[in-house]
XYZ file of C-alpha atoms in Angstrom:
626
model
C -18.039 1.826 3.465
C -19.663 -1.653 4.320
C -18.097 -3.900 6.869
C -18.267 -7.733 7.351
C -17.267 -9.049 10.758
C -16.159 -12.765 10.997
C -15.988 -14.070 14.576
C -15.441 -17.655 15.769
C -16.730 -19.713 18.725
C -16.707 -23.130 20.560
C -12.943 -23.830 19.499
C -10.098 -22.221 17.867
C -8.740 -23.501 14.499
C -12.087 -23.647 12.803
C -11.080 -21.717 9.816
C -12.048 -18.135 10.445
C -9.267 -16.875 8.286
C -10.274 -19.185 5.228
C -13.894 -18.134 5.758
C -13.078 -14.525 5.798
C -10.961 -14.939 2.570
C -13.716 -16.948 0.932
C -16.277 -14.231 1.828
C -14.036 -11.607 0.373
C -13.628 -13.709 -2.850
C -17.261 -14.242 -3.437
C -17.931 -10.430 -2.825
C -15.319 -9.500 -5.362
C -16.619 -11.854 -7.839
C -19.767 -10.145 -7.543
C -18.028 -6.822 -8.532
C -17.420 -5.264 -5.312
C -14.076 -3.857 -4.429
C -12.878 -5.683 -1.165
C -10.092 -5.109 1.539
C -9.433 -7.030 4.668
C -8.356 -6.452 8.296
C -7.067 -9.213 10.730
C -7.364 -8.504 14.448
C -5.095 -10.386 16.679
C -5.897 -9.742 20.457
C -2.328 -10.800 21.675
C -0.154 -7.931 23.325
C 2.733 -8.285 20.713
C 3.140 -5.326 18.382
C 3.259 -7.753 15.630
C 4.083 -11.423 14.844
C 7.931 -10.700 13.996
C 9.311 -11.955 17.252
C 6.929 -15.004 17.785
C 8.214 -18.454 17.202
C 6.785 -20.431 14.297
C 5.855 -23.093 16.753
C 3.712 -20.579 18.867
C 1.725 -18.846 16.035
C 2.938 -20.467 12.412
C 4.966 -18.510 9.842
C 5.300 -14.900 10.080
C 4.174 -13.367 6.776
C 5.806 -10.405 5.281
C 4.085 -7.552 3.437
C 5.271 -5.138 0.685
C 5.844 -2.431 3.285
C 7.839 -4.724 5.616
C 4.923 -5.349 8.125
C 5.523 -8.875 9.919
C 2.027 -10.085 10.347
C -0.180 -13.111 11.033
C -0.395 -15.764 8.263
C -3.955 -15.148 7.637
C -3.032 -12.039 5.779
C -1.337 -14.352 3.427
C -4.625 -16.111 2.768
C -6.330 -12.700 2.128
C -3.692 -11.635 -0.236
C -3.850 -14.844 -2.149
C -7.471 -15.197 -2.332
C -8.183 -11.576 -3.224
C -4.917 -10.759 -5.213
C -4.511 -7.622 -3.205
C -1.525 -5.843 -1.289
C -2.233 -5.253 2.192
C -0.268 -3.010 4.569
C 1.085 -3.601 8.265
C -1.792 -1.504 9.522
C -4.294 -4.136 8.109
C -3.110 -6.341 11.056
C -4.475 -4.919 14.372
C -2.983 -6.074 17.739
C -3.857 -5.262 21.284
C -0.206 -4.166 21.426
C -0.562 -1.697 18.691
C -3.852 -0.260 20.102
C -2.719 0.210 23.586
C 0.866 1.637 22.174
C -0.935 4.229 20.168
C -3.215 5.096 23.122
C -0.194 5.462 25.488
C 1.669 7.653 23.001
C -1.373 9.995 22.945
C -1.431 10.099 26.568
C 2.163 11.009 26.782
C 1.625 13.900 24.388
C -1.210 15.118 26.381
C -3.927 14.485 23.621
C -6.441 13.438 26.242
C -6.178 16.893 28.099
C -5.711 15.388 31.621
C -8.699 12.910 31.504
C -8.395 9.357 32.953
C -7.575 7.119 30.168
C -9.660 4.030 30.299
C -10.502 1.031 28.066
C -13.907 2.615 27.441
C -14.088 4.952 25.700
C -10.320 5.502 24.839
C -9.276 1.887 23.777
C -12.520 1.048 22.279
C -12.522 4.453 20.242
C -8.819 3.846 19.077
C -10.075 0.312 17.647
C -12.866 1.895 15.752
C -10.836 4.773 14.445
C -7.954 2.412 13.347
C -10.507 0.145 11.538
C -12.134 3.175 9.669
C -8.739 4.650 8.596
C -7.355 1.449 7.327
C -10.502 0.350 5.475
C -10.072 3.399 3.196
C -6.602 2.488 2.172
C -6.496 1.033 -1.375
C -5.192 -2.361 -1.634
C -5.975 -3.585 -5.203
C -3.912 -1.096 -7.285
C -6.846 1.292 -8.016
C -7.763 4.778 -6.725
C -10.224 5.361 -4.075
C -11.476 2.972 -1.164
C -12.941 -0.486 -1.284
C -16.725 -1.069 -1.107
C -16.629 -3.491 1.676
C -13.865 -4.330 4.389
C -13.994 -7.876 5.710
C -12.579 -8.133 9.322
C -11.533 -11.151 11.014
C -11.504 -11.172 14.719
C -8.880 -13.629 15.894
C -9.411 -15.877 18.862
C -12.729 -17.375 20.457
C -15.758 -15.510 21.675
C -15.275 -15.609 25.599
C -11.430 -14.903 25.509
C -10.660 -12.296 28.045
C -8.167 -10.685 25.695
C -10.857 -10.218 23.019
C -13.256 -8.349 25.430
C -12.264 -4.638 24.343
C -12.542 -5.550 20.707
C -16.021 -7.148 21.312
C -17.098 -3.932 23.061
C -15.560 -1.713 20.353
C -17.654 -3.618 17.685
C -20.765 -3.410 19.789
C -20.369 0.603 19.675
C -19.183 0.256 15.982
C -22.488 -1.282 14.948
C -24.260 1.836 16.200
C -21.309 4.101 14.790
C -21.782 2.907 11.287
C -25.485 2.431 11.422
C -28.096 -0.466 10.541
C -27.321 -2.124 7.126
C -23.677 -1.289 7.142
C -22.360 -4.092 9.331
C -22.835 -7.920 8.519
C -21.724 -10.365 11.363
C -20.916 -14.059 10.529
C -20.258 -16.333 13.291
C -18.034 -19.451 12.636
C -18.977 -22.195 14.859
C -18.590 -25.979 15.318
C -21.530 -28.328 14.890
C -19.917 -31.786 15.960
C -21.069 -35.239 15.006
C -20.966 -37.832 17.858
C -19.596 -40.926 16.370
C -21.531 -43.089 18.855
C -24.892 -41.923 17.438
C -23.867 -40.149 14.362
C -25.941 -37.013 15.418
C -25.212 -33.496 14.671
C -25.126 -31.570 17.897
C -26.159 -28.045 17.866
C -25.645 -27.149 21.541
C -21.949 -26.027 21.379
C -23.151 -23.337 18.747
C -26.158 -22.294 20.723
C -23.863 -21.594 23.830
C -21.387 -19.680 21.498
C -24.132 -17.545 20.089
C -25.624 -16.865 23.444
C -22.231 -15.738 24.593
C -21.988 -13.483 21.682
C -25.364 -11.687 22.173
C -24.695 -11.340 25.945
C -21.818 -9.173 24.739
C -24.036 -6.944 22.500
C -23.643 -8.568 19.128
C -26.096 -10.704 17.165
C -24.974 -12.818 14.223
C -26.617 -12.257 10.880
C -25.160 -15.408 9.337
C -23.968 -18.650 11.027
C -21.188 -20.572 9.264
C -21.270 -23.916 10.687
C -18.231 -26.280 10.505
C -18.875 -29.992 10.609
C -17.846 -33.254 8.883
C -20.943 -33.224 6.800
C -23.747 -30.907 5.413
C -26.295 -29.823 8.034
C -29.650 -31.465 7.937
C -32.643 -29.127 7.430
C -33.865 -30.060 10.851
C -30.676 -28.957 12.420
C -30.812 -25.518 10.592
C -34.347 -25.116 11.881
C -33.184 -25.862 15.456
C -30.311 -23.485 15.081
C -32.496 -20.757 13.706
C -34.917 -21.226 16.790
C -32.339 -21.116 19.307
C -29.865 -18.598 17.884
C -32.346 -16.086 16.558
C -30.840 -16.346 13.021
C -33.529 -16.799 10.014
C -32.254 -19.959 8.183
C -33.246 -18.503 4.808
C -33.771 -14.755 3.678
C -33.853 -13.303 0.253
C -33.210 -16.503 -1.670
C -29.969 -16.826 0.175
C -29.029 -19.042 3.359
C -28.080 -17.498 6.569
C -27.165 -20.761 8.191
C -24.352 -22.084 5.997
C -22.638 -25.474 6.231
C -18.989 -25.513 5.876
C -18.079 -29.157 5.863
C -14.992 -30.955 5.314
C -13.536 -30.651 1.850
C -10.514 -31.965 -0.023
C -8.866 -28.462 0.002
C -9.736 -24.936 0.995
C -10.275 -23.802 -2.606
C -13.775 -25.398 -2.308
C -14.970 -23.021 0.501
C -15.906 -20.109 -2.084
C -17.837 -22.471 -4.000
C -19.696 -23.808 -0.994
C -20.525 -20.275 -0.147
C -21.711 -19.535 -3.655
C -23.845 -22.736 -3.879
C -25.603 -21.909 -0.640
C -26.228 -18.064 -1.826
C -24.266 -16.900 0.985
C -23.539 -13.839 -1.205
C -27.282 -12.911 -1.152
C -27.530 -13.075 2.395
C -24.421 -10.778 2.967
C -25.628 -8.354 0.413
C -29.055 -8.520 2.147
C -27.336 -7.608 5.544
C -25.496 -5.005 4.019
C -28.633 -3.275 2.204
C -26.905 -4.011 -1.034
C -29.389 -6.399 -2.447
C -31.494 -3.916 -4.349
C -28.236 -2.760 -6.256
C -27.537 -4.686 -9.697
C -24.571 -6.882 -8.589
C -23.675 -9.465 -10.907
C -23.735 -13.446 -9.873
C -20.424 -14.693 -8.532
C -18.194 -15.551 -11.550
C -16.091 -18.503 -10.177
C -16.061 -20.729 -13.297
C -12.225 -20.484 -13.646
C -11.846 -21.017 -10.016
C -14.007 -24.144 -10.275
C -11.746 -25.592 -13.037
C -8.660 -25.018 -11.094
C -10.186 -26.521 -8.093
C -11.405 -29.607 -9.908
C -7.885 -30.058 -11.761
C -6.171 -29.992 -8.331
C -8.466 -32.664 -6.790
C -7.842 -34.879 -9.878
C -3.980 -34.819 -10.063
C -2.436 -38.288 -9.239
C 1.026 -38.117 -10.751
C 3.300 -37.132 -7.782
C 6.091 -34.758 -7.633
C 8.006 -35.337 -4.435
C 9.735 -32.296 -2.570
C 12.080 -32.905 0.400
C 11.392 -30.022 2.873
C 14.644 -29.700 4.911
C 13.901 -27.429 7.830
C 13.929 -26.596 11.513
C 10.241 -26.297 12.239
C 9.095 -29.395 10.422
C 6.859 -30.587 13.461
C 4.406 -27.664 12.440
C 3.504 -27.437 8.753
C 2.091 -23.774 9.363
C 5.492 -22.713 9.970
C 6.102 -22.916 6.351
C 2.647 -22.368 5.126
C 3.391 -19.939 2.357
C 6.169 -22.142 1.058
C 3.727 -24.984 0.885
C 1.245 -22.895 -0.991
C 3.875 -21.728 -3.403
C 4.934 -25.405 -4.120
C 1.273 -26.331 -4.735
C 0.612 -23.462 -7.015
C 3.576 -24.478 -9.226
C 2.651 -28.224 -8.994
C -0.905 -27.562 -10.047
C 0.236 -25.475 -13.003
C 2.471 -28.067 -14.131
C 0.013 -30.893 -13.577
C 1.461 -32.822 -10.651
C 0.221 -33.906 -7.244
C 2.590 -32.336 -4.658
C 3.993 -34.517 -2.020
C 6.136 -32.928 0.510
C 8.548 -35.075 2.437
C 9.211 -33.387 5.801
C 12.966 -33.863 6.699
C 14.274 -32.511 10.101
C 17.535 -31.055 9.242
C 18.916 -32.136 12.584
C 18.266 -35.701 11.669
C 20.729 -35.509 8.762
C 23.446 -34.678 10.965
C 26.284 -37.040 12.088
C 25.293 -36.398 15.916
C 21.797 -37.866 15.253
C 23.523 -41.046 13.596
C 25.046 -41.703 16.992
C 22.243 -40.668 19.060
C 19.342 -42.008 16.985
C 20.456 -43.992 14.086
C 16.801 -44.882 12.928
C 15.850 -41.304 12.532
C 19.038 -40.509 10.713
C 18.412 -43.364 8.226
C 14.738 -42.393 7.758
C 15.766 -38.876 7.004
C 18.358 -39.691 4.656
C 15.968 -42.081 2.939
C 13.437 -39.400 2.525
C 16.078 -37.047 1.154
C 17.323 -39.521 -1.487
C 13.938 -40.608 -2.702
C 12.908 -37.045 -3.464
C 12.451 -35.341 -6.973
C 13.733 -31.974 -5.607
C 15.134 -30.488 -2.388
C 14.067 -27.189 -0.579
C 15.769 -25.498 2.101
C 13.432 -22.742 3.511
C 14.384 -19.853 5.751
C 14.938 -19.871 9.448
C 16.836 -18.522 12.376
C 19.524 -20.084 14.844
C 21.981 -22.766 14.693
C 19.867 -25.855 15.195
C 19.994 -28.106 12.228
C 22.285 -25.813 9.995
C 24.818 -28.593 9.524
C 21.930 -30.750 8.287
C 20.774 -28.024 5.849
C 24.397 -27.828 4.513
C 24.562 -31.476 4.090
C 21.198 -31.271 2.123
C 22.745 -28.738 -0.190
C 25.808 -30.805 -0.638
C 23.679 -33.865 -1.537
C 21.628 -31.930 -4.123
C 24.715 -30.345 -5.700
C 26.787 -33.516 -5.997
C 23.850 -35.652 -7.287
C 22.377 -33.225 -9.545
C 19.040 -33.063 -7.818
C 16.942 -29.751 -8.251
C 17.647 -27.476 -5.203
C 16.174 -24.250 -4.114
C 17.483 -22.509 -0.924
C 15.395 -19.627 0.263
C 17.054 -16.797 2.691
C 18.904 -19.086 5.098
C 18.911 -21.897 2.506
C 20.830 -19.815 0.041
C 23.400 -18.888 2.675
C 23.985 -22.578 3.715
C 24.339 -23.300 0.011
C 27.196 -21.011 -0.138
C 28.705 -22.146 2.900
C 28.638 -25.583 1.654
C 30.184 -24.649 -1.494
C 32.978 -22.859 0.218
C 33.760 -25.914 2.241
C 33.523 -28.476 -0.434
C 34.833 -26.664 -3.620
C 37.014 -24.021 -2.135
C 38.239 -26.617 0.551
C 37.725 -24.020 3.235
C 36.569 -26.279 5.818
C 35.843 -23.767 8.578
C 33.723 -21.550 6.310
C 30.802 -20.306 8.253
C 28.150 -17.666 9.144
C 28.731 -15.250 11.982
C 25.232 -16.093 12.917
C 26.375 -19.686 14.028
C 30.030 -18.758 14.791
C 30.722 -15.171 15.712
C 34.262 -15.756 15.867
C 34.940 -17.804 12.523
C 38.056 -17.043 10.635
C 36.194 -17.481 7.265
C 32.852 -15.581 7.520
C 31.317 -16.320 4.213
C 27.955 -15.027 5.791
C 27.947 -11.794 7.912
C 25.664 -9.623 9.924
C 24.126 -6.710 7.965
C 25.858 -3.489 8.798
C 22.692 -1.589 9.285
C 21.124 -4.189 11.569
C 20.504 -3.910 15.314
C 22.039 -6.405 17.654
C 20.148 -5.054 20.537
C 16.374 -4.867 19.475
C 14.857 -7.908 17.659
C 11.401 -6.646 16.609
C 11.044 -4.968 13.306
C 15.024 -4.489 12.842
C 15.519 -6.693 9.871
C 15.860 -6.019 6.316
C 12.137 -6.352 5.595
C 9.619 -5.826 2.857
C 9.998 -5.476 -0.978
C 13.434 -4.670 -2.354
C 14.709 -4.479 -5.882
C 17.059 -7.226 -7.409
C 18.995 -6.485 -10.582
C 19.979 -9.369 -12.677
C 23.691 -9.348 -13.521
C 23.726 -12.173 -16.046
C 21.371 -12.138 -19.190
C 21.602 -15.921 -19.912
C 20.614 -17.724 -16.612
C 17.849 -19.586 -15.336
C 16.458 -17.015 -12.988
C 16.378 -14.421 -15.745
C 14.417 -16.808 -17.979
C 12.045 -17.685 -15.197
C 11.272 -14.044 -14.563
C 10.519 -13.382 -18.208
C 13.864 -11.779 -19.193
C 13.390 -8.818 -16.841
C 16.201 -6.669 -15.954
C 15.113 -6.486 -12.199
C 12.475 -8.098 -9.909
C 10.897 -6.908 -6.696
C 10.468 -9.517 -4.075
C 9.929 -9.479 -0.218
C 12.822 -9.799 2.370
C 13.212 -10.905 5.915
C 16.837 -11.268 7.171
C 19.542 -10.059 9.262
C 22.538 -11.851 7.592
C 23.753 -11.818 4.104
C 26.672 -13.245 1.953
C 29.982 -11.506 2.663
C 30.552 -9.343 -0.442
C 34.355 -9.739 0.159
C 34.205 -13.416 -0.774
C 32.199 -13.189 -4.005
C 35.215 -13.224 -6.277
C 36.499 -16.340 -4.962
C 33.113 -18.134 -5.255
C 32.509 -16.889 -8.679
C 35.872 -17.946 -9.849
C 35.201 -21.522 -8.437
C 32.055 -21.585 -10.738
C 29.190 -20.268 -8.440
C 27.471 -17.401 -10.069
C 25.748 -14.493 -8.203
C 23.014 -13.621 -10.971
C 21.097 -11.210 -8.837
C 22.342 -8.292 -6.569
C 20.847 -5.143 -4.999
C 21.187 -1.712 -6.468
C 24.545 -1.193 -4.762
C 25.915 -4.318 -6.317
C 27.389 -5.573 -2.854
C 24.328 -7.401 -1.634
C 23.876 -10.752 -3.043
C 20.194 -11.692 -3.937
C 20.292 -14.639 -6.331
C 23.003 -17.363 -6.769
C 23.173 -20.263 -9.371
C 25.335 -23.145 -10.434
C 25.175 -22.855 -14.249
C 26.269 -26.635 -14.859
C 23.832 -28.105 -12.636
C 20.200 -28.897 -13.812
C 18.656 -26.515 -11.202
C 20.658 -25.281 -8.228
C 19.459 -21.861 -7.195
C 19.412 -19.824 -3.933
C 17.475 -16.601 -3.299
C 18.088 -14.112 -0.532
C 14.478 -12.950 -0.731
C 11.111 -14.957 0.055
C 9.491 -15.436 -3.227
C 6.627 -17.623 -1.605
C 4.939 -14.384 -0.323
C 3.971 -13.308 -3.768
C 2.899 -16.554 -5.234
C -0.587 -17.016 -6.422
C -2.497 -19.975 -7.920
C -2.410 -18.654 -11.555
C 0.724 -16.757 -11.205
C 3.103 -19.261 -9.333
C 6.439 -17.908 -8.079
C 9.124 -18.212 -10.705
C 11.750 -19.877 -8.490
C 9.211 -22.430 -7.270
C 7.885 -23.020 -10.688
C 11.505 -23.698 -11.980
C 12.040 -26.186 -9.118
C 9.084 -28.185 -9.917
C 9.651 -28.006 -13.628
C 13.182 -29.327 -13.022
C 11.886 -32.004 -10.767
C 9.611 -33.559 -13.400
C 12.056 -32.906 -16.332
C 10.191 -29.989 -17.923
C 12.467 -27.094 -17.087
C 13.769 -26.739 -20.799
C 10.285 -26.672 -22.051
C 9.365 -24.148 -19.440
C 12.236 -21.861 -20.339
C 11.735 -22.489 -24.112
C 9.851 -19.338 -25.800
C 7.301 -21.664 -27.370
C 6.480 -23.411 -23.757
C 3.025 -22.325 -23.922
C 2.279 -24.656 -26.864
C 3.266 -27.739 -25.101
C 0.891 -30.523 -24.239
C -2.292 -30.044 -26.263
C -3.934 -32.752 -24.212
C -4.092 -30.369 -21.106
C -6.755 -28.131 -20.556
C -5.840 -24.593 -22.176
C -6.067 -22.764 -18.979
C -3.288 -24.988 -17.530
C -0.764 -25.378 -20.202
C 2.993 -24.943 -19.292
C 2.968 -20.975 -18.565
C 4.853 -18.748 -21.078
C 6.832 -16.385 -19.062
C 6.570 -12.571 -20.046
C 8.696 -9.677 -18.880
C 8.291 -8.207 -15.463
C 5.964 -5.286 -15.274
C 6.411 -3.092 -12.193
C 7.952 -5.785 -10.308
C 5.285 -8.535 -11.008
C 6.046 -11.218 -13.396
C 3.230 -12.062 -15.651
C 2.687 -15.733 -16.566
C 0.528 -16.241 -19.550
C -1.864 -18.893 -18.119
C -4.611 -18.392 -20.859
C -7.770 -17.263 -19.366
C -6.681 -17.577 -15.789
C -5.461 -13.874 -16.070
C -8.890 -12.685 -15.194
C -8.341 -10.290 -12.256
C -11.434 -11.487 -10.407
C -10.094 -15.171 -10.433
C -6.330 -14.978 -10.152
C -6.516 -15.599 -6.473
C -5.724 -18.492 -4.220
C -5.113 -20.334 -1.120
C -3.678 -23.607 -0.171
C -5.065 -27.192 0.058
C -5.122 -29.332 3.052
C -5.060 -32.478 0.859
C -1.325 -32.432 0.349
C 0.321 -35.511 1.085
C 2.752 -34.934 3.884
C 5.262 -37.422 4.930
C 7.438 -37.429 7.986
C 10.343 -39.457 8.557
C 8.624 -41.526 11.261
C 5.453 -42.267 9.175
C 2.891 -40.701 7.169
C 0.707 -37.960 8.529
C -1.736 -35.592 7.216
C -2.621 -32.088 7.450
C -6.319 -33.228 7.960
C -9.126 -33.413 5.642
C -10.842 -30.268 6.666
C -10.437 -26.704 5.173
C -8.809 -25.127 8.135
C -5.143 -24.801 8.786
């Protein structure tokens, strides 16, 4: 097993996760099998109980693991399925060591950070690196490890020490260290400054680790003189074996460019040399189709506007996978995605009284959108605004997609408006409601928050053959999608809702847990209890998101028609409207021409998405980090 360790210095937010994902992709495109591990030095056992404002979205894996959002990047770039153990936290390590101590595994010895914690870290890495994640038998060839945080952080010290020992443990030529650092440009003089990177590398070397490759973030490509200076002061050769050991990762329109930057600077050759693989006949990175997709996404100019009505609109990372899924669908259908962030609470009547300007701006954004999306969330803040958004979309025949809580609020709205049950509600928001249309799941825990929800991949069986969701999923009989929820639609009210025209087209294996709801006479009104965004890929966009965007641009009928793949001869072959094929082992197959190559059906999310707030226009930034 070979290992690539990605660390970061100077400041956080430089894009270590994107760099690690891109390194994995370029190695995979050389013919190597790749797996990934993310290390988060915080004491939490996992990301499940953390606020999206604290750490961005909580990404959910097939096995129910609630993990850091960087694992979403790994899965999308590498088209792999990771496990909860691929996300290591300080909390997990200490918990495992304490459990061993309680069992008496240490035979009465004094348990210390060195060697017990550091040994536990190394053993965890070696064990998880052997788990197949690409659907094939046997371990991967290379494990890419991202160490979260910044060199010098006190919470990272046990991991730094562990990797110092690990480099000796695996031996020379089996570990390549890539250090991501910042080379700022001072506007006053326009000069690239190397001192921050020098100090960062000096700190890393003082802790026993020496980088093999520097990945330097900057607003522009590094000058050759700057590379020479970094080489002299950081003891990293600028060039070796026709590859570059000092790489520039300058600002680009979207993160899909990063693997291309690595390829163009021959980073793969430097990595293979450090891993003693340069003598092996590995092929050159095959990223031609990736390049086509990247160029296409940059050239799109016809917009599709989606109103994102949520609770955490102040931080776009809170809905990172949703944005990625929308982008995948938009690029597939040749549209430039514009996300209008609508704070759900601003739509409510209370805001109209307290802040009429924000109320008016929020409603203007909602009314100007081509589609409405209400994502998942927890708590009662903004819920009435989400219900109003569902009502607006239903009554005005605007395409609507509700995810998790977004599905539940659509059901509540329908009960209030169509069934005239004005006090219909969820027990999450009103535990004493007389008309509970959404209830707490019987098997859920009300005393423990972490890891007690309905999590991971669950099977949904279609109940209706002729409906939009079935057609979007390729006329499959079932789908496997990832879940994360504590509440569900009350099965005792289903008959009343369906008699009034709301159809539950997908249910679980018991037939009592509602998974998909549709309004047949609406152009596109769909709610899903699961989170389809977690399985979206650039060349295999999530079916519900693809349906939403297609409906927003008036192409849904073309998409659902069997001959959809023959539409629009003027488009590049690889980007025609996808023909939907039946589900295979829970994974829908979109016929996107040559993009089905397993080495290139990977992806990320751009930072060039236009994002508009109710109080003006702001941007996610023009860099590749998120």
